[in-house]
PDB file of C-alpha atoms in Angstrom:
ATOM      1  CA  MET A   1      -1.414   1.275   8.115  1.00 66.00           C
ATOM      2  CA  SER A   2      -2.058  -1.752  10.304  1.00 74.00           C
ATOM      3  CA  GLU A   3      -3.476  -3.706   7.372  1.00 76.00           C
ATOM      4  CA  ILE A   4      -0.110  -3.380   5.598  1.00 77.00           C
ATOM      5  CA  ILE A   5       1.979  -4.091   8.686  1.00 78.00           C
ATOM      6  CA  ASN A   6      -0.040  -7.238   9.402  1.00 79.00           C
ATOM      7  CA  ILE A   7       0.318  -8.842   5.959  1.00 82.00           C
ATOM      8  CA  ARG A   8       1.320 -12.471   6.254  1.00 82.00           C
ATOM      9  CA  VAL A   9       3.308 -14.379   3.646  1.00 83.00           C
ATOM     10  CA  VAL A  10       0.233 -16.552   2.972  1.00 84.00           C
ATOM     11  CA  ASP A  11      -1.759 -13.386   2.141  1.00 88.00           C
ATOM     12  CA  VAL A  12       0.451 -12.724  -0.897  1.00 89.00           C
ATOM     13  CA  VAL A  13      -0.345 -14.513  -4.169  1.00 91.00           C
ATOM     14  CA  LEU A  14       2.408 -14.174  -6.784  1.00 91.00           C
ATOM     15  CA  ASP A  15       1.297 -16.719  -9.391  1.00 90.00           C
ATOM     16  CA  GLY A  16      -1.691 -16.541 -11.724  1.00 92.00           C
ATOM     17  CA  SER A  17      -3.397 -13.264 -10.895  1.00 94.00           C
ATOM     18  CA  PRO A  18      -0.971 -11.673  -8.409  1.00 95.00           C
ATOM     19  CA  CYS A  19      -2.674 -10.050  -5.445  1.00 94.00           C
ATOM     20  CA  VAL A  20      -2.549  -9.486  -1.714  1.00 91.00           C
ATOM     21  CA  HIS A  21      -5.371 -10.252   0.695  1.00 90.00           C
ATOM     22  CA  LEU A  22      -5.825  -7.511   3.307  1.00 86.00           C
ATOM     23  CA  ASN A  23      -7.725  -7.508   6.575  1.00 81.00           C
ATOM     24  CA  GLY A  24      -9.067  -4.010   7.142  1.00 72.00           C
ATOM     25  CA  LYS A  25     -11.045  -2.263   9.831  1.00 70.00           C
ATOM     26  CA  GLY A  26     -13.956  -4.198  11.275  1.00 67.00           C
ATOM     27  CA  ARG A  27     -12.499  -7.479   9.979  1.00 69.00           C
ATOM     28  CA  ARG A  28     -13.333  -6.477   6.410  1.00 75.00           C
ATOM     29  CA  LYS A  29     -11.334  -8.495   3.934  1.00 83.00           C
ATOM     30  CA  ARG A  30     -10.422  -7.380   0.448  1.00 84.00           C
ATOM     31  CA  THR A  31      -8.106  -8.410  -2.346  1.00 89.00           C
ATOM     32  CA  ILE A  32      -5.804  -5.938  -4.060  1.00 86.00           C
ATOM     33  CA  PRO A  33      -4.146  -6.723  -7.413  1.00 90.00           C
ATOM     34  CA  LEU A  34      -0.365  -6.327  -7.631  1.00 91.00           C
ATOM     35  CA  TRP A  35       1.618  -4.656 -10.417  1.00 87.00           C
ATOM     36  CA  LYS A  36       4.232  -6.800 -12.204  1.00 91.00           C
ATOM     37  CA  SER A  37       7.020  -4.621 -10.782  1.00 91.00           C
ATOM     38  CA  THR A  38       5.633  -5.160  -7.277  1.00 90.00           C
ATOM     39  CA  VAL A  39       5.559  -8.930  -7.807  1.00 94.00           C
ATOM     40  CA  GLY A  40       9.245  -8.839  -8.794  1.00 93.00           C
ATOM     41  CA  THR A  41      10.140  -6.834  -5.700  1.00 91.00           C
ATOM     42  CA  ILE A  42       8.185  -9.190  -3.422  1.00 88.00           C
ATOM     43  CA  ARG A  43       9.798 -12.262  -5.015  1.00 88.00           C
ATOM     44  CA  ALA A  44      13.254 -10.774  -4.412  1.00 88.00           C
ATOM     45  CA  TRP A  45      12.314  -9.885  -0.821  1.00 82.00           C
ATOM     46  CA  LEU A  46      11.089 -13.404  -0.082  1.00 80.00           C
ATOM     47  CA  HIS A  47      14.166 -14.923  -1.724  1.00 80.00           C
ATOM     48  CA  THR A  48      16.568 -12.881   0.428  1.00 78.00           C
ATOM     49  CA  ASN A  49      14.507 -13.494   3.589  1.00 70.00           C
ATOM     50  CA  LEU A  50      14.033 -17.251   3.379  1.00 63.00           C
ATOM     51  CA  ASN A  51      14.054 -17.626   7.153  1.00 60.00           C
ATOM     52  CA  MET A  52      10.996 -15.485   7.772  1.00 59.00           C
ATOM     53  CA  HIS A  53       9.889 -15.362  11.413  1.00 50.00           C
ATOM     54  CA  GLY A  54       6.509 -17.035  11.551  1.00 54.00           C
ATOM     55  CA  ASP A  55       4.333 -15.891   8.730  1.00 72.00           C
ATOM     56  CA  THR A  56       4.824 -12.117   9.037  1.00 73.00           C
ATOM     57  CA  ALA A  57       5.735 -10.670   5.628  1.00 72.00           C
ATOM     58  CA  LEU A  58       7.389  -7.507   6.987  1.00 72.00           C
ATOM     59  CA  LEU A  59      10.264  -7.870   9.401  1.00 67.00           C
ATOM     60  CA  GLY A  60      11.160  -5.141  11.860  1.00 65.00           C
ATOM     61  CA  PRO A  61      14.763  -4.077  12.471  1.00 62.00           C
ATOM     62  CA  VAL A  62      14.883  -5.637  15.948  1.00 61.00           C
ATOM     63  CA  GLY A  63      12.506  -8.553  15.651  1.00 61.00           C
ATOM     64  CA  PRO A  64       9.829 -10.257  13.653  1.00 61.00           C
ATOM     65  CA  ALA A  65       7.134  -7.660  14.289  1.00 65.00           C
ATOM     66  CA  TYR A  66       7.032  -4.423  12.292  1.00 72.00           C
ATOM     67  CA  ASP A  67       5.147  -1.661  14.098  1.00 76.00           C
ATOM     68  CA  ALA A  68       3.712   1.724  13.139  1.00 78.00           C
ATOM     69  CA  SER A  69       6.701   3.727  14.391  1.00 80.00           C
ATOM     70  CA  GLU A  70       9.118   1.545  12.410  1.00 81.00           C
ATOM     71  CA  CYS A  71       6.907   1.923   9.360  1.00 81.00           C
ATOM     72  CA  GLY A  72       6.969   5.715   9.744  1.00 83.00           C
ATOM     73  CA  ALA A  73      10.754   5.719  10.193  1.00 84.00           C
ATOM     74  CA  THR A  74      11.213   3.550   7.085  1.00 85.00           C
ATOM     75  CA  LEU A  75       8.995   5.863   5.045  1.00 88.00           C
ATOM     76  CA  THR A  76      10.900   8.932   6.278  1.00 90.00           C
ATOM     77  CA  LEU A  77      14.185   7.276   5.308  1.00 91.00           C
ATOM     78  CA  ALA A  78      12.823   6.428   1.845  1.00 92.00           C
ATOM     79  CA  VAL A  79      11.525   9.979   1.316  1.00 93.00           C
ATOM     80  CA  ASN A  80      14.877  11.456   2.369  1.00 93.00           C
ATOM     81  CA  ARG A  81      16.711   9.172  -0.070  1.00 94.00           C
ATOM     82  CA  ALA A  82      14.252  10.017  -2.847  1.00 94.00           C
ATOM     83  CA  ALA A  83      14.645  13.748  -2.142  1.00 94.00           C
ATOM     84  CA  VAL A  84      18.262  13.514  -3.301  1.00 95.00           C
ATOM     85  CA  ILE A  85      16.976  12.583  -6.770  1.00 95.00           C
ATOM     86  CA  GLN A  86      13.706  14.543  -6.555  1.00 94.00           C
ATOM     87  CA  PRO A  87      14.451  17.742  -4.571  1.00 94.00           C
ATOM     88  CA  SER A  88      10.792  18.802  -4.623  1.00 93.00           C
ATOM     89  CA  LEU A  89      10.203  16.189  -1.887  1.00 91.00           C
ATOM     90  CA  LYS A  90      12.345  18.117   0.612  1.00 89.00           C
ATOM     91  CA  GLY A  91      10.176  19.535   3.362  1.00 85.00           C
ATOM     92  CA  LYS A  92       7.013  17.747   2.140  1.00 87.00           C
ATOM     93  CA  ARG A  93       4.928  15.785   4.593  1.00 87.00           C
ATOM     94  CA  VAL A  94       4.695  12.216   3.327  1.00 89.00           C
ATOM     95  CA  SER A  95       2.750   9.654   5.319  1.00 87.00           C
ATOM     96  CA  PRO A  96       1.267   6.230   4.563  1.00 83.00           C
ATOM     97  CA  HIS A  97      -2.130   7.923   4.286  1.00 81.00           C
ATOM     98  CA  ILE A  98      -0.828  10.439   1.740  1.00 84.00           C
ATOM     99  CA  LEU A  99       0.626   7.553  -0.280  1.00 84.00           C
ATOM    100  CA  ARG A 100      -2.806   5.919  -0.164  1.00 80.00           C
ATOM    101  CA  HIS A 101      -4.489   9.067  -1.516  1.00 81.00           C
ATOM    102  CA  THR A 102      -1.787   9.553  -4.142  1.00 83.00           C
ATOM    103  CA  THR A 103      -2.226   5.993  -5.366  1.00 83.00           C
ATOM    104  CA  ALA A 104      -5.972   6.514  -5.620  1.00 81.00           C
ATOM    105  CA  MET A 105      -5.437   9.684  -7.674  1.00 83.00           C
ATOM    106  CA  HIS A 106      -2.998   7.936 -10.025  1.00 84.00           C
ATOM    107  CA  LEU A 107      -5.415   5.044 -10.485  1.00 84.00           C
ATOM    108  CA  LEU A 108      -8.215   7.480 -11.286  1.00 83.00           C
ATOM    109  CA  GLN A 109      -6.040   9.439 -13.721  1.00 85.00           C
ATOM    110  CA  ASN A 110      -5.173   6.179 -15.481  1.00 86.00           C
ATOM    111  CA  GLY A 111      -8.782   5.263 -16.097  1.00 87.00           C
ATOM    112  CA  VAL A 112      -9.558   2.950 -13.173  1.00 85.00           C
ATOM    113  CA  PRO A 113     -13.255   3.422 -12.268  1.00 83.00           C
ATOM    114  CA  PHE A 114     -13.713   5.062  -8.876  1.00 75.00           C
ATOM    115  CA  ASN A 115     -16.036   2.275  -7.675  1.00 77.00           C
ATOM    116  CA  LEU A 116     -13.128  -0.159  -8.150  1.00 81.00           C
ATOM    117  CA  ILE A 117     -10.794   2.228  -6.308  1.00 80.00           C
ATOM    118  CA  ALA A 118     -13.371   2.324  -3.499  1.00 78.00           C
ATOM    119  CA  LEU A 119     -13.341  -1.475  -3.345  1.00 76.00           C
ATOM    120  CA  TRP A 120      -9.530  -1.665  -3.284  1.00 76.00           C
ATOM    121  CA  HIS A 121      -9.307   1.041  -0.606  1.00 74.00           C
ATOM    122  CA  GLY A 122     -11.963  -0.635   1.522  1.00 72.00           C
ATOM    123  CA  HIS A 123     -14.321   2.337   1.516  1.00 68.00           C
ATOM    124  CA  GLU A 124     -17.780   1.484   2.785  1.00 67.00           C
ATOM    125  CA  SER A 125     -19.336   3.830   0.264  1.00 66.00           C
ATOM    126  CA  VAL A 126     -18.304   4.983  -3.222  1.00 64.00           C
ATOM    127  CA  ASN A 127     -19.243   8.481  -1.990  1.00 67.00           C
ATOM    128  CA  THR A 128     -16.049   8.455   0.078  1.00 65.00           C
ATOM    129  CA  THR A 129     -14.047   7.811  -3.085  1.00 63.00           C
ATOM    130  CA  HIS A 130     -15.954  10.414  -5.086  1.00 64.00           C
ATOM    131  CA  ARG A 131     -13.825  13.176  -3.526  1.00 66.00           C
ATOM    132  CA  TYR A 132     -10.939  11.900  -5.681  1.00 60.00           C
ATOM    133  CA  VAL A 133     -13.044  12.548  -8.768  1.00 62.00           C
ATOM    134  CA  GLU A 134     -13.786  16.075  -7.549  1.00 65.00           C
ATOM    135  CA  ALA A 135     -10.112  16.722  -6.743  1.00 63.00           C
ATOM    136  CA  ASN A 136      -9.076  15.342 -10.122  1.00 59.00           C
ATOM    137  CA  LEU A 137     -11.448  17.700 -11.927  1.00 55.00           C
ATOM    138  CA  ARG A 138      -9.767  20.626 -10.163  1.00 54.00           C
TER     139      ARG A 138
END
């Protein structure tokens, strides 16, 4: 979660090949492509937050820094709002890590090779990502 919380505005590329540069565990850097819909959302966010504090891309409710507890509270709020439209979400445990796994499964189901998913997720070994293939087969 810290790699998302610590994204700086300069880490986000919206022109050309849109992507975000992440700094993961052990100072590992990787680049993740962005969907067109995500680029639109980020552009709108940056436009409405022109006076960003420093270079932090995510602003907390009480200051420039966004921390893990605020991230969890925001996700809980989003899940509760979504549950109104999608009642099957009520009572489900949704965390940033579950969103990460869900994204990996959707990428796999849409034909993205698991070695590329491993690269985007920052896995040291494609064997770590192979469990998504096994889960998908089930």
